[in-house]
Amino acid sequence: MTEKTSRKDIWEAAGYAGLALGLASTIYMYIVNTLASSEISTGIATLGNLILWMAKFVGCIFLMKFFMKKFCTAHPEATKKEVYHMGVATALLSAFFFASMQYIDMSYISTEFYSAQYQLALQQYSSVMDSNSLNTMKEFIENVPIYTFVWTLIYCTAYGAVLSSILSRNITEKDPFADYKPE
């Protein structure tokens, strides 16, 4: 009879992996914010953002795969389903960490940067909007950090769940006779 991987093992591994992925995304966010607020040309900033986004995208995939393989090495009895659950838990924890850091950044750290962006948007659209639409937009802008937190949490968790579904298929060792072994 094979030993089953416990939920505690899954969540413990997911905690470390989620922290690493959340930190990687947070570092990316701060680098992009620094680029946006610097005095470099728009073309160079756009190219830099594209390169950084691709590096983050590929890096997060490799980090997820690394932590899922590490989990399988530490728990050779883990099934594909357990590896998938570890990946989803990692996605949820990293999404929560990153969304929280993004909320803190928008609400407390870089408030001047975001306020300037919001004011610029209001100025650009004020000539084509009536007063009700402008008031609605102002109310929306006041709650942007909360909306961003929720959207980031949902998006990153969904993305991570799909990624872990894809990765978990090829990470565990395949035993074609696993269902036919006597207990």
PDB file of C-alpha atoms in Angstrom:
ATOM      1  CA  MET A   1       0.000   0.000   0.000  1.00  0.00           C
ATOM      2  CA  THR A   2       1.465   3.364  -0.999  1.00  0.00           C
ATOM      3  CA  GLU A   3       1.779   6.244   1.402  1.00  0.00           C
ATOM      4  CA  LYS A   4      -0.368   9.215   0.493  1.00  0.00           C
ATOM      5  CA  THR A   5       1.020  12.744   0.505  1.00  0.00           C
ATOM      6  CA  SER A   6      -0.626  14.810   3.223  1.00  0.00           C
ATOM      7  CA  ARG A   7      -2.340  18.146   2.716  1.00  0.00           C
ATOM      8  CA  LYS A   8       0.153  19.644   5.133  1.00  0.00           C
ATOM      9  CA  ASP A   9       3.006  18.587   2.826  1.00  0.00           C
ATOM     10  CA  ILE A  10       1.222  20.078  -0.174  1.00  0.00           C
ATOM     11  CA  TRP A  11       0.520  23.413   1.535  1.00  0.00           C
ATOM     12  CA  GLU A  12       3.995  23.627   3.051  1.00  0.00           C
ATOM     13  CA  ALA A  13       5.635  23.160  -0.341  1.00  0.00           C
ATOM     14  CA  ALA A  14       3.125  25.550  -1.911  1.00  0.00           C
ATOM     15  CA  GLY A  15       3.894  28.172   0.719  1.00  0.00           C
ATOM     16  CA  TYR A  16       7.577  28.328  -0.184  1.00  0.00           C
ATOM     17  CA  ALA A  17       6.865  28.182  -3.903  1.00  0.00           C
ATOM     18  CA  GLY A  18       4.112  30.800  -3.652  1.00  0.00           C
ATOM     19  CA  LEU A  19       6.422  33.142  -1.778  1.00  0.00           C
ATOM     20  CA  ALA A  20       9.130  32.771  -4.442  1.00  0.00           C
ATOM     21  CA  LEU A  21       6.691  33.344  -7.326  1.00  0.00           C
ATOM     22  CA  GLY A  22       5.031  36.255  -5.535  1.00  0.00           C
ATOM     23  CA  LEU A  23       8.408  37.863  -4.867  1.00  0.00           C
ATOM     24  CA  ALA A  24       9.444  37.442  -8.507  1.00  0.00           C
ATOM     25  CA  SER A  25       6.246  39.149  -9.688  1.00  0.00           C
ATOM     26  CA  THR A  26       6.603  41.902  -7.078  1.00  0.00           C
ATOM     27  CA  ILE A  27      10.196  42.630  -8.087  1.00  0.00           C
ATOM     28  CA  TYR A  28       9.036  42.797 -11.713  1.00  0.00           C
ATOM     29  CA  MET A  29       6.285  45.254 -10.726  1.00  0.00           C
ATOM     30  CA  TYR A  30       8.736  47.577  -8.980  1.00  0.00           C
ATOM     31  CA  ILE A  31      11.206  47.484 -11.870  1.00  0.00           C
ATOM     32  CA  VAL A  32       8.445  48.345 -14.348  1.00  0.00           C
ATOM     33  CA  ASN A  33       7.195  51.159 -12.097  1.00  0.00           C
ATOM     34  CA  THR A  34      10.726  52.525 -11.881  1.00  0.00           C
ATOM     35  CA  LEU A  35      11.048  52.400 -15.668  1.00  0.00           C
ATOM     36  CA  ALA A  36       7.710  54.171 -16.082  1.00  0.00           C
ATOM     37  CA  SER A  37       8.662  56.995 -13.749  1.00  0.00           C
ATOM     38  CA  SER A  38      12.153  57.471 -15.196  1.00  0.00           C
ATOM     39  CA  GLU A  39      13.082  60.013 -17.824  1.00  0.00           C
ATOM     40  CA  ILE A  40      13.987  57.554 -20.597  1.00  0.00           C
ATOM     41  CA  SER A  41      12.307  57.675 -23.992  1.00  0.00           C
ATOM     42  CA  THR A  42       8.971  55.964 -24.512  1.00  0.00           C
ATOM     43  CA  GLY A  43      10.354  53.562 -27.131  1.00  0.00           C
ATOM     44  CA  ILE A  44      13.150  52.334 -24.890  1.00  0.00           C
ATOM     45  CA  ALA A  45      10.777  52.029 -21.920  1.00  0.00           C
ATOM     46  CA  THR A  46       8.322  50.026 -24.038  1.00  0.00           C
ATOM     47  CA  LEU A  47      11.062  47.723 -25.289  1.00  0.00           C
ATOM     48  CA  GLY A  48      12.371  47.315 -21.739  1.00  0.00           C
ATOM     49  CA  ASN A  49       8.877  46.517 -20.464  1.00  0.00           C
ATOM     50  CA  LEU A  50       8.384  43.926 -23.204  1.00  0.00           C
ATOM     51  CA  ILE A  51      11.684  42.217 -22.447  1.00  0.00           C
ATOM     52  CA  LEU A  52      10.999  42.277 -18.710  1.00  0.00           C
ATOM     53  CA  TRP A  53       7.475  40.903 -19.209  1.00  0.00           C
ATOM     54  CA  MET A  54       8.772  38.018 -21.328  1.00  0.00           C
ATOM     55  CA  ALA A  55      11.467  37.292 -18.739  1.00  0.00           C
ATOM     56  CA  LYS A  56       8.861  37.295 -15.949  1.00  0.00           C
ATOM     57  CA  PHE A  57       6.455  35.138 -17.960  1.00  0.00           C
ATOM     58  CA  VAL A  58       9.060  32.492 -18.829  1.00  0.00           C
ATOM     59  CA  GLY A  59      10.733  32.772 -15.420  1.00  0.00           C
ATOM     60  CA  CYS A  60       7.493  32.129 -13.551  1.00  0.00           C
ATOM     61  CA  ILE A  61       6.805  29.062 -15.698  1.00  0.00           C
ATOM     62  CA  PHE A  62      10.254  27.699 -14.934  1.00  0.00           C
ATOM     63  CA  LEU A  63       9.902  28.531 -11.233  1.00  0.00           C
ATOM     64  CA  MET A  64       6.557  26.723 -11.061  1.00  0.00           C
ATOM     65  CA  LYS A  65       8.026  23.706 -12.841  1.00  0.00           C
ATOM     66  CA  PHE A  66      11.082  23.758 -10.548  1.00  0.00           C
ATOM     67  CA  PHE A  67       8.974  23.781  -7.386  1.00  0.00           C
ATOM     68  CA  MET A  68       6.626  21.101  -8.681  1.00  0.00           C
ATOM     69  CA  LYS A  69       9.604  18.867  -9.535  1.00  0.00           C
ATOM     70  CA  LYS A  70      11.130  19.600  -6.147  1.00  0.00           C
ATOM     71  CA  PHE A  71       7.843  18.545  -4.537  1.00  0.00           C
ATOM     72  CA  CYS A  72       7.861  15.303  -6.541  1.00  0.00           C
ATOM     73  CA  THR A  73      11.453  14.605  -5.536  1.00  0.00           C
ATOM     74  CA  ALA A  74      10.645  15.142  -1.864  1.00  0.00           C
ATOM     75  CA  HIS A  75       7.450  13.085  -2.174  1.00  0.00           C
ATOM     76  CA  PRO A  76       7.988  10.308  -4.751  1.00  0.00           C
ATOM     77  CA  GLU A  77       4.622   8.805  -3.831  1.00  0.00           C
ATOM     78  CA  ALA A  78       2.807  11.948  -4.994  1.00  0.00           C
ATOM     79  CA  THR A  79       0.234  11.400  -7.697  1.00  0.00           C
ATOM     80  CA  LYS A  80      -0.472  13.706 -10.622  1.00  0.00           C
ATOM     81  CA  LYS A  81      -3.513  14.968  -8.773  1.00  0.00           C
ATOM     82  CA  GLU A  82      -1.485  15.843  -5.679  1.00  0.00           C
ATOM     83  CA  VAL A  83       1.156  17.581  -7.788  1.00  0.00           C
ATOM     84  CA  TYR A  84      -1.633  19.513  -9.504  1.00  0.00           C
ATOM     85  CA  HIS A  85      -3.115  20.500  -6.119  1.00  0.00           C
ATOM     86  CA  MET A  86       0.320  21.668  -4.997  1.00  0.00           C
ATOM     87  CA  GLY A  87       0.536  23.801  -8.143  1.00  0.00           C
ATOM     88  CA  VAL A  88      -2.914  25.307  -7.595  1.00  0.00           C
ATOM     89  CA  ALA A  89      -2.098  26.047  -3.955  1.00  0.00           C
ATOM     90  CA  THR A  90       1.139  27.681  -5.121  1.00  0.00           C
ATOM     91  CA  ALA A  91      -0.808  29.761  -7.632  1.00  0.00           C
ATOM     92  CA  LEU A  92      -3.307  30.858  -4.989  1.00  0.00           C
ATOM     93  CA  LEU A  93      -0.643  31.808  -2.443  1.00  0.00           C
ATOM     94  CA  SER A  94       1.575  33.610  -4.955  1.00  0.00           C
ATOM     95  CA  ALA A  95      -1.445  35.437  -6.372  1.00  0.00           C
ATOM     96  CA  PHE A  96      -2.477  36.543  -2.895  1.00  0.00           C
ATOM     97  CA  PHE A  97       1.047  37.712  -2.084  1.00  0.00           C
ATOM     98  CA  PHE A  98       1.444  39.611  -5.358  1.00  0.00           C
ATOM     99  CA  ALA A  99      -2.054  41.130  -5.253  1.00  0.00           C
ATOM    100  CA  SER A 100      -1.445  42.265  -1.685  1.00  0.00           C
ATOM    101  CA  MET A 101       1.872  43.874  -2.597  1.00  0.00           C
ATOM    102  CA  GLN A 102       0.252  45.558  -5.593  1.00  0.00           C
ATOM    103  CA  TYR A 103      -2.535  46.901  -3.370  1.00  0.00           C
ATOM    104  CA  ILE A 104      -0.027  48.203  -0.821  1.00  0.00           C
ATOM    105  CA  ASP A 105       1.990  49.822  -3.593  1.00  0.00           C
ATOM    106  CA  MET A 106      -1.037  51.513  -5.138  1.00  0.00           C
ATOM    107  CA  SER A 107      -2.559  52.596  -1.838  1.00  0.00           C
ATOM    108  CA  TYR A 108       0.454  53.598   0.258  1.00  0.00           C
ATOM    109  CA  ILE A 109       3.853  53.506  -1.473  1.00  0.00           C
ATOM    110  CA  SER A 110       3.451  54.914  -4.988  1.00  0.00           C
ATOM    111  CA  THR A 111       0.309  56.967  -4.456  1.00  0.00           C
ATOM    112  CA  GLU A 112       1.764  60.045  -6.181  1.00  0.00           C
ATOM    113  CA  PHE A 113       2.622  58.040  -9.304  1.00  0.00           C
ATOM    114  CA  TYR A 114      -0.846  56.515  -9.575  1.00  0.00           C
ATOM    115  CA  SER A 115      -2.590  59.802  -8.695  1.00  0.00           C
ATOM    116  CA  ALA A 116      -0.738  61.519 -11.528  1.00  0.00           C
ATOM    117  CA  GLN A 117      -1.805  58.759 -13.918  1.00  0.00           C
ATOM    118  CA  TYR A 118      -5.437  59.032 -12.805  1.00  0.00           C
ATOM    119  CA  GLN A 119      -5.421  62.836 -13.119  1.00  0.00           C
ATOM    120  CA  LEU A 120      -3.969  62.556 -16.612  1.00  0.00           C
ATOM    121  CA  ALA A 121      -6.751  60.146 -17.586  1.00  0.00           C
ATOM    122  CA  LEU A 122      -9.392  62.441 -16.101  1.00  0.00           C
ATOM    123  CA  GLN A 123      -7.998  65.415 -18.025  1.00  0.00           C
ATOM    124  CA  GLN A 124      -7.932  63.499 -21.290  1.00  0.00           C
ATOM    125  CA  TYR A 125     -11.515  62.297 -21.005  1.00  0.00           C
ATOM    126  CA  SER A 126     -13.080  65.341 -19.334  1.00  0.00           C
ATOM    127  CA  SER A 127     -13.805  67.003 -22.684  1.00  0.00           C
ATOM    128  CA  VAL A 128     -15.790  64.039 -24.017  1.00  0.00           C
ATOM    129  CA  MET A 129     -17.682  63.049 -20.844  1.00  0.00           C
ATOM    130  CA  ASP A 130     -20.642  64.594 -19.130  1.00  0.00           C
ATOM    131  CA  SER A 131     -20.593  65.365 -15.401  1.00  0.00           C
ATOM    132  CA  ASN A 132     -22.278  62.090 -14.401  1.00  0.00           C
ATOM    133  CA  SER A 133     -19.723  60.048 -16.315  1.00  0.00           C
ATOM    134  CA  LEU A 134     -16.870  62.052 -14.792  1.00  0.00           C
ATOM    135  CA  ASN A 135     -18.262  61.501 -11.282  1.00  0.00           C
ATOM    136  CA  THR A 136     -18.578  57.793 -11.981  1.00  0.00           C
ATOM    137  CA  MET A 137     -15.010  57.712 -13.252  1.00  0.00           C
ATOM    138  CA  LYS A 138     -13.786  59.559 -10.134  1.00  0.00           C
ATOM    139  CA  GLU A 139     -15.582  57.042  -7.886  1.00  0.00           C
ATOM    140  CA  PHE A 140     -14.081  54.194  -9.884  1.00  0.00           C
ATOM    141  CA  ILE A 141     -10.592  55.704  -9.579  1.00  0.00           C
ATOM    142  CA  GLU A 142     -10.952  55.926  -5.795  1.00  0.00           C
ATOM    143  CA  ASN A 143     -11.473  52.152  -5.697  1.00  0.00           C
ATOM    144  CA  VAL A 144      -8.914  51.112  -8.318  1.00  0.00           C
ATOM    145  CA  PRO A 145      -6.561  49.487  -5.751  1.00  0.00           C
ATOM    146  CA  ILE A 146      -9.366  47.221  -4.520  1.00  0.00           C
ATOM    147  CA  TYR A 147     -10.494  46.339  -8.052  1.00  0.00           C
ATOM    148  CA  THR A 148      -6.883  45.674  -9.014  1.00  0.00           C
ATOM    149  CA  PHE A 149      -6.396  43.424  -5.978  1.00  0.00           C
ATOM    150  CA  VAL A 150      -9.450  41.311  -6.816  1.00  0.00           C
ATOM    151  CA  TRP A 151      -8.683  41.115 -10.538  1.00  0.00           C
ATOM    152  CA  THR A 152      -5.024  40.212  -9.925  1.00  0.00           C
ATOM    153  CA  LEU A 153      -5.994  37.539  -7.405  1.00  0.00           C
ATOM    154  CA  ILE A 154      -8.471  35.941  -9.828  1.00  0.00           C
ATOM    155  CA  TYR A 155      -6.257  36.230 -12.913  1.00  0.00           C
ATOM    156  CA  CYS A 156      -3.050  34.953 -11.314  1.00  0.00           C
ATOM    157  CA  THR A 157      -4.833  32.062  -9.596  1.00  0.00           C
ATOM    158  CA  ALA A 158      -6.551  31.012 -12.829  1.00  0.00           C
ATOM    159  CA  TYR A 159      -3.328  31.323 -14.816  1.00  0.00           C
ATOM    160  CA  GLY A 160      -1.435  29.297 -12.212  1.00  0.00           C
ATOM    161  CA  ALA A 161      -4.137  26.616 -12.115  1.00  0.00           C
ATOM    162  CA  VAL A 162      -3.977  26.177 -15.887  1.00  0.00           C
ATOM    163  CA  LEU A 163      -0.188  26.149 -15.781  1.00  0.00           C
ATOM    164  CA  SER A 164      -0.095  23.572 -12.994  1.00  0.00           C
ATOM    165  CA  SER A 165      -2.576  21.432 -14.912  1.00  0.00           C
ATOM    166  CA  ILE A 166      -0.273  21.440 -17.917  1.00  0.00           C
ATOM    167  CA  LEU A 167       2.921  20.897 -15.926  1.00  0.00           C
ATOM    168  CA  SER A 168       1.600  18.201 -13.572  1.00  0.00           C
ATOM    169  CA  ARG A 169       0.962  15.843 -16.483  1.00  0.00           C
ATOM    170  CA  ASN A 170       4.655  15.424 -17.235  1.00  0.00           C
ATOM    171  CA  ILE A 171       6.319  15.872 -13.855  1.00  0.00           C
ATOM    172  CA  THR A 172       5.323  12.693 -12.025  1.00  0.00           C
ATOM    173  CA  GLU A 173       6.850   9.410 -13.027  1.00  0.00           C
ATOM    174  CA  LYS A 174       4.461   7.456 -15.199  1.00  0.00           C
ATOM    175  CA  ASP A 175       3.804   3.910 -14.080  1.00  0.00           C
ATOM    176  CA  PRO A 176       1.480   2.228 -16.596  1.00  0.00           C
ATOM    177  CA  PHE A 177       0.830  -0.658 -14.212  1.00  0.00           C
ATOM    178  CA  ALA A 178       0.035   1.400 -11.113  1.00  0.00           C
ATOM    179  CA  ASP A 179      -3.664   0.453 -11.239  1.00  0.00           C
ATOM    180  CA  TYR A 180      -2.898  -3.262 -11.612  1.00  0.00           C
ATOM    181  CA  LYS A 181      -0.485  -3.772  -8.705  1.00  0.00           C
ATOM    182  CA  PRO A 182      -1.795  -5.883  -5.835  1.00  0.00           C
ATOM    183  CA  GLU A 183      -1.974  -4.158  -2.465  1.00  0.00           C
TER     184      GLU A 183
END
